[in-house]
Short mmCIF file of C-alpha atoms in Angstrom, two decimals:
data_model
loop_
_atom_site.label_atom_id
_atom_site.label_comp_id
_atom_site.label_asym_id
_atom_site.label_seq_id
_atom_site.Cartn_x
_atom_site.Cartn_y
_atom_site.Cartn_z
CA UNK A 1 -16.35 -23.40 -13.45
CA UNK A 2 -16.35 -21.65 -16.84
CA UNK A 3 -13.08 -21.20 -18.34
CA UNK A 4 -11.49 -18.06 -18.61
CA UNK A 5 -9.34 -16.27 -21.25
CA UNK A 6 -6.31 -15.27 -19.44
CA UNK A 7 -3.05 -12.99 -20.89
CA UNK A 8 -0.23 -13.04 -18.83
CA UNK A 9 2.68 -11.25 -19.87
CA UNK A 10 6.52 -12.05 -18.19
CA UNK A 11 5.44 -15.83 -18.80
CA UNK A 12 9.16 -17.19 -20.56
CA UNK A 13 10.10 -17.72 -16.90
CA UNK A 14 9.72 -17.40 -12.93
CA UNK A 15 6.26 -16.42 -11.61
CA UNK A 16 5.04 -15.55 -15.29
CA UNK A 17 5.32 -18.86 -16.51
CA UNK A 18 4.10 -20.50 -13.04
CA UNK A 19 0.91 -18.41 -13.65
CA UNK A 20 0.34 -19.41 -16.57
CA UNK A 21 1.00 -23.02 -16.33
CA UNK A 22 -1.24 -23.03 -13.21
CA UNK A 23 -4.14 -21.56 -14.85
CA UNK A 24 -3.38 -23.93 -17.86
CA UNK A 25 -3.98 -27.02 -15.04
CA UNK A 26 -7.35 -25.39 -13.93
CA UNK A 27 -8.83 -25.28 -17.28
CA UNK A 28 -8.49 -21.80 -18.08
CA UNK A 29 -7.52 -20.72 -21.47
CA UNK A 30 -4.19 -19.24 -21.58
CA UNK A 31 -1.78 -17.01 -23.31
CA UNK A 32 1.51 -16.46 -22.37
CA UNK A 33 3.10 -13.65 -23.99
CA UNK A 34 7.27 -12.53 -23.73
CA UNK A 35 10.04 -11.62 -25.97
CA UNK A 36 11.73 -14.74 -25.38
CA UNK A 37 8.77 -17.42 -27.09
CA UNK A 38 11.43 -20.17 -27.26
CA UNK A 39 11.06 -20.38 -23.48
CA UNK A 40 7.52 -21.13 -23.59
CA UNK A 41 7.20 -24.71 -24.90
CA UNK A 42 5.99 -25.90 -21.34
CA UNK A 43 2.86 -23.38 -22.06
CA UNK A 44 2.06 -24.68 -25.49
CA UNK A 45 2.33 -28.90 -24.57
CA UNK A 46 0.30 -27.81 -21.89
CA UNK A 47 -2.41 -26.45 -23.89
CA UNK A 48 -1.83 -22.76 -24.04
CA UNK A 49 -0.65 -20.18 -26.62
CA UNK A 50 2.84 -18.72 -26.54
CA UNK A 51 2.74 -15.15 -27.99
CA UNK A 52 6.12 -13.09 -28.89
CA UNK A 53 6.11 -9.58 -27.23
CA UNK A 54 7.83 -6.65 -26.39
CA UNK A 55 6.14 -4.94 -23.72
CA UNK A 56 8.06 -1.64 -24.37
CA UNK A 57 6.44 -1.91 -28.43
CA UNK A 58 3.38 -0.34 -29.06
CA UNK A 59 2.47 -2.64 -31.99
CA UNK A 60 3.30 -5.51 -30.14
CA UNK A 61 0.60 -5.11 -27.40
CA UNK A 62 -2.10 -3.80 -30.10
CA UNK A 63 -1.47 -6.69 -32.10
CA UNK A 64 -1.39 -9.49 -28.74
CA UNK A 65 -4.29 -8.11 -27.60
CA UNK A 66 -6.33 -7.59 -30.97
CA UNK A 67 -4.79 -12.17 -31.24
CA UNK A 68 -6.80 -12.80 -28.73
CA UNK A 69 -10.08 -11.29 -29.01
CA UNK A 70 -10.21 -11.99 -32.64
CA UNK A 71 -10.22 -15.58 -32.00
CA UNK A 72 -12.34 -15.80 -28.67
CA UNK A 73 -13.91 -11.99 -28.51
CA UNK A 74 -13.10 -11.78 -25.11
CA UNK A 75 -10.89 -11.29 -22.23
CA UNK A 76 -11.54 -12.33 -18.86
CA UNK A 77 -8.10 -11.81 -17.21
CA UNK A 78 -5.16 -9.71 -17.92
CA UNK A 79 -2.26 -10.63 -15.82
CA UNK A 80 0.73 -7.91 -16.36
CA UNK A 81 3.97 -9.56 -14.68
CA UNK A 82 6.50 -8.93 -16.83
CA UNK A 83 9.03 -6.67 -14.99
CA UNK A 84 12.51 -5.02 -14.57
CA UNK A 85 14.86 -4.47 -11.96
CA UNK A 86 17.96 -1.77 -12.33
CA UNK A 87 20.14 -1.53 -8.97
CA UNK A 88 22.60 1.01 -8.00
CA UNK A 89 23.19 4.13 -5.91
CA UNK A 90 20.54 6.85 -6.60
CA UNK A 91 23.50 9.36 -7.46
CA UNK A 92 25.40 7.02 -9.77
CA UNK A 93 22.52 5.22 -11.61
CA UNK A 94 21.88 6.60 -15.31
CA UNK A 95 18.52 8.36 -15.65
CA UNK A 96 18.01 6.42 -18.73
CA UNK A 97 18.14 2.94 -17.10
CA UNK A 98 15.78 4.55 -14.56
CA UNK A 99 13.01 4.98 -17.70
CA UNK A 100 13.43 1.88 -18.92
CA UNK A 101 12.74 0.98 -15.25
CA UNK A 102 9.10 2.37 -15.55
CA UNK A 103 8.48 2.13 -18.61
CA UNK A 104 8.59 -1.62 -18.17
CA UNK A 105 7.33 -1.73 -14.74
CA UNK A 106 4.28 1.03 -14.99
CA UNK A 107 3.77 2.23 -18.88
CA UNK A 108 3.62 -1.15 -20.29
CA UNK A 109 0.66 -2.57 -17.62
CA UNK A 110 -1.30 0.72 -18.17
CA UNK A 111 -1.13 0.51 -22.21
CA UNK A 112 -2.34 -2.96 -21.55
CA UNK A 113 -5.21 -1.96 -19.08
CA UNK A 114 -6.05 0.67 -21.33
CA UNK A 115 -5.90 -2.22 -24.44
CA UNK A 116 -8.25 -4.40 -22.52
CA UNK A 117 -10.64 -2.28 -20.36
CA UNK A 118 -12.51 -1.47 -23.44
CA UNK A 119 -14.08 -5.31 -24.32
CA UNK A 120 -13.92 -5.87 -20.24
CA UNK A 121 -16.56 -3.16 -19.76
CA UNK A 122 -18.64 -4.21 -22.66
CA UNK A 123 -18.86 -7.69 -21.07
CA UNK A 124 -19.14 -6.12 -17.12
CA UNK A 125 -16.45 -8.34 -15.91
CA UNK A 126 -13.15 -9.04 -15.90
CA UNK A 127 -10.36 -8.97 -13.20
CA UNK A 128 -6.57 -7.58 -13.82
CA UNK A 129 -3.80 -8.70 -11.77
CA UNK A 130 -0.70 -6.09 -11.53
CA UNK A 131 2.30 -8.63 -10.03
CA UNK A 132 3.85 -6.14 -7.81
CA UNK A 133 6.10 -6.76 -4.89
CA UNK A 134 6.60 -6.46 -1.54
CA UNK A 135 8.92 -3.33 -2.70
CA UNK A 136 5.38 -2.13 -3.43
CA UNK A 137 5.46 -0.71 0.33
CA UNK A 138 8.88 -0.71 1.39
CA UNK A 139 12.17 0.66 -0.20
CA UNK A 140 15.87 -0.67 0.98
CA UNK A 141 19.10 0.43 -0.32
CA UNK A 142 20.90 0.59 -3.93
CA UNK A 143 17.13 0.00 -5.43
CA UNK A 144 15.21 2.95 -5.68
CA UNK A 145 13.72 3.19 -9.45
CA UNK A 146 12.95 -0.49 -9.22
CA UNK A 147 11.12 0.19 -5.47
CA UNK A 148 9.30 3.86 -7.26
CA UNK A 149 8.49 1.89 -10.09
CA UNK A 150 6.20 -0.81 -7.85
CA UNK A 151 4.96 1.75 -5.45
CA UNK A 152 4.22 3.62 -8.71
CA UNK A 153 2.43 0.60 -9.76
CA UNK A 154 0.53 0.25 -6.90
CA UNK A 155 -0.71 3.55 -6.79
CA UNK A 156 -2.20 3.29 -10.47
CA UNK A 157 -3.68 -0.15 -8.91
CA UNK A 158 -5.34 1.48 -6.21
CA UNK A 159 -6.78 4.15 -8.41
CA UNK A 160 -7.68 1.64 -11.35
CA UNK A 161 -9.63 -0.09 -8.87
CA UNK A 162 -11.31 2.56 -7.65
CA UNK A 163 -12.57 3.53 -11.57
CA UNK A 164 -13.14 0.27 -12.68
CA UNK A 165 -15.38 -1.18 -9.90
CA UNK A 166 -18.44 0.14 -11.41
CA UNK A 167 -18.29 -2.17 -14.50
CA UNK A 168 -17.79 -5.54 -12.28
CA UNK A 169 -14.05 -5.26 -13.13
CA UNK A 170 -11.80 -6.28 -10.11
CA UNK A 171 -8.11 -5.23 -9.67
CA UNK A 172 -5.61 -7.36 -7.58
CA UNK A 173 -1.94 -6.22 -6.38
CA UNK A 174 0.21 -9.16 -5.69
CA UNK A 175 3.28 -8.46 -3.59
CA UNK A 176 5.39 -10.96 -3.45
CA UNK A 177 8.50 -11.63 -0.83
CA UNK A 178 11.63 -13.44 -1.96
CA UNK A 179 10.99 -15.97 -4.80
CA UNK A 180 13.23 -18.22 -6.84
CA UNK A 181 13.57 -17.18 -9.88
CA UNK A 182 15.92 -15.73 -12.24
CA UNK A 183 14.49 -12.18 -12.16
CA UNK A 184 17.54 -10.41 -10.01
CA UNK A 185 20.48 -13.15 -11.75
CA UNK A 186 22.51 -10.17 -12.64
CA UNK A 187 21.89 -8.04 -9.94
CA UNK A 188 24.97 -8.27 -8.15
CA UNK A 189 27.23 -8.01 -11.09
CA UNK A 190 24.83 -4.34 -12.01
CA UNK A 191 25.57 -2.63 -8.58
CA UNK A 192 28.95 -3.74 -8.73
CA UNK A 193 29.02 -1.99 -12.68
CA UNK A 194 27.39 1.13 -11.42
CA UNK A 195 28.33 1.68 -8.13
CA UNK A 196 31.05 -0.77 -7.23
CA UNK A 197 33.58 2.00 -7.25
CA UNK A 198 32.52 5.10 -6.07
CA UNK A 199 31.19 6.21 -3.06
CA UNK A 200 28.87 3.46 -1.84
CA UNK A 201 31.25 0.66 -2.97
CA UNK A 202 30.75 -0.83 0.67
CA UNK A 203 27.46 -0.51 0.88
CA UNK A 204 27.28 -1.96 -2.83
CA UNK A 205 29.75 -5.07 -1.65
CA UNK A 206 27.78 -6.08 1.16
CA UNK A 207 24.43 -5.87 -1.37
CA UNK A 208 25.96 -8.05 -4.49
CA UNK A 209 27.47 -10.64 -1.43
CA UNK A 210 24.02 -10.71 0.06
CA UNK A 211 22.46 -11.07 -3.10
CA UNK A 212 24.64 -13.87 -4.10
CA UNK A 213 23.81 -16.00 -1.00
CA UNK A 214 20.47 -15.96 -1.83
CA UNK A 215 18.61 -18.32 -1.83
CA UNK A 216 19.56 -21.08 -0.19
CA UNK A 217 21.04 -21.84 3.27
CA UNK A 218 19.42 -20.17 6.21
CA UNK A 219 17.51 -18.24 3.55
CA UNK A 220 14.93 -20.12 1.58
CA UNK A 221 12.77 -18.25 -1.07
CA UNK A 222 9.74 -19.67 -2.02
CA UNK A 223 9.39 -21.38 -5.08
CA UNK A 224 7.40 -18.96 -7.98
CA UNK A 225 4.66 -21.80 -7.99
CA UNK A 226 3.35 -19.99 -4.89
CA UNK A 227 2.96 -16.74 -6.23
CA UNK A 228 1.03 -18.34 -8.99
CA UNK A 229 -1.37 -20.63 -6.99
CA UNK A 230 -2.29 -16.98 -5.29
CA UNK A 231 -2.52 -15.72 -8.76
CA UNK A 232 -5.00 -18.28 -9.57
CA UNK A 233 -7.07 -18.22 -6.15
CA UNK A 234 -7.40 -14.37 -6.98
CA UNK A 235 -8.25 -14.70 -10.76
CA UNK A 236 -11.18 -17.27 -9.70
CA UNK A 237 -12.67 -15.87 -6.66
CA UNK A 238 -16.00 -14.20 -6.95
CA UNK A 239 -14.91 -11.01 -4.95
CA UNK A 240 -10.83 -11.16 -4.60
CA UNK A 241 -8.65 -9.66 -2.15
CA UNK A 242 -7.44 -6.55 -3.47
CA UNK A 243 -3.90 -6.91 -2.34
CA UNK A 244 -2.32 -10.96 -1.89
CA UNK A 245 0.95 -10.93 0.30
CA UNK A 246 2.42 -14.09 -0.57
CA UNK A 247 6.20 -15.68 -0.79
CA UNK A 248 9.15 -16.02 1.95
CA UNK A 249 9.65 -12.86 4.17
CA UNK A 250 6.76 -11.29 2.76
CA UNK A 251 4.53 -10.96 5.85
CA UNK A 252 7.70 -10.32 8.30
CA UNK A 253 9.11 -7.33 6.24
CA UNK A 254 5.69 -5.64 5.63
CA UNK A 255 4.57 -5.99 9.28
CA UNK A 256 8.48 -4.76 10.32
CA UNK A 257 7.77 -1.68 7.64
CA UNK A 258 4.39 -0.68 8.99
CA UNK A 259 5.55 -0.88 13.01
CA UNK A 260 8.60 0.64 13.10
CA UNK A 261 9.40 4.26 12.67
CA UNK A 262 11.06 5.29 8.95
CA UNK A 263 14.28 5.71 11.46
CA UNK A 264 14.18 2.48 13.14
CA UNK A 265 13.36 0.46 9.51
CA UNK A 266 16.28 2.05 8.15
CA UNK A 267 18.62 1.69 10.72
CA UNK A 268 17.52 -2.00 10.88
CA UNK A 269 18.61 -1.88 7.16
CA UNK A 270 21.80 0.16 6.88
CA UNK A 271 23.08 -1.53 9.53
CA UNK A 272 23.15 -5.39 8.06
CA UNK A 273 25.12 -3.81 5.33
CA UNK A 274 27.94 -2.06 6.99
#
């Protein structure tokens, strides 16, 4: 198998820096790219590059992007993982925290797709993973710029696809379920900041106490090496899936989302938070 030259962006922790470390172990050529480079040590004594980056700076992606095809005048794989979560009531949550939201979770993997398409049409190959969610599809409570933000992302996907096929460039949507990592550490200490004591403090209460038995107990996530192993499967496959549904709960929720009426999902929801 010829190596590749992978980017993958998120990778100072959880599924970013499984990725990468799991391409690393197949013999691709990897760099791992965040704001926090400290936290990417495992990346470099494996082999790779760590690359600081601010996926909200314009001059940080020109310049990460511009790294690597100076020194290899290529790239084969572009995985944009690096995300955000806000949570809180729709009617308490500041717009601005909502842009940031997108910005980080839909600008910042376009600007890269549009940084990379370029060389991967030249060369008539290339695939670009967009790490999405299972929030991709559904929506639950206290959530909803994180949830627009990935079905936002997904929609871009879909289209992207669509435009891109043409020049034997594949995109992949991964949608993860409930994963170890520290991506939502704060989360119950945010909805009870923004909407602990207003009008959806129950709601909120019953979120942050769900939120901070998880995982663990009757509730196992899976462990972010999963979500990279997929990563990897879809990165090397001659003709990948175009959406990977991988991680604990993943499947059930979908399938419960797509088979039940909107009334009867939410319901199902609302109702294990009262």
């Amino acid at each position: 198998m010829t190596a590749k030259i992978c980017l993958v962006t998120g990778a100072s922790s959880g599924i970013g820096r499984a990725a990468a470390l799991e391409l690393l172990r197949a013999g691709h050529i990897v760099y791992g790219a965040a704001r926090r480079v400290h936290m990417m040590e495992a990346i470099r004594e494996a082999g790779g590059h760590a690359l600081p980056m601010d996926v909200t700076k314009e001059e940080d992606l020109q310049r990460v992007v511009r790294t690597i095809l100076d020194e290899h005048q290529r790239i084969d794989v572009l995985v944009n993982n690096a995300g955000a979560t806000v949570h809180g009531a729709v009617e308490d949550t500041p717009l601005e925290l909502a842009r940031d939201e997108f910005e980080i979770n839909v600008f910042a993997p376009a600007r890269l797709t549009q940084l990379v398409l370029p060389q991967m049409r030249e060369q008539r190959s290339g695939t670009i993973v967009n790490v999405s969610s299972i929030g991709g599809e559904i929506a639950l409570p206290l959530g909803a710029w994180y949830y627009a933000s990935k079905h936002a992302l997904e929609a871009f996907s879909d289209t992207l696809r669509q435009e891109v096929e043409q020049f034997g460039i594949d995109v992949v949507v991964i949608q993860p379920g409930i994963i170890k990592t520290d991506f939502e550490a704060g989360t119950a200490r945010q909805l009870r900041e923004i909407s602990g004591n207003g009008a959806y403090r129950q709601m909120t209460e019953a979120m942050a106490r769900a939120v901070e038995t998880r995982p663990g107990g009757d509730n196992p996530a899976s462990d972010p090496e999963v979500v990279a192993t997929t990563i990897r499967q879809s990165v090397e496959s001659d003709r990948p899936e175009t959406r990977y549904v991988v991680g604990w709960q993943a499947e059930e929720l979908l399938n419960l989302n797509r088979s039940l009426s909107d009334r009867e999902f939410d319901a199902g929801v609302t109702g294990r938070l009262k």
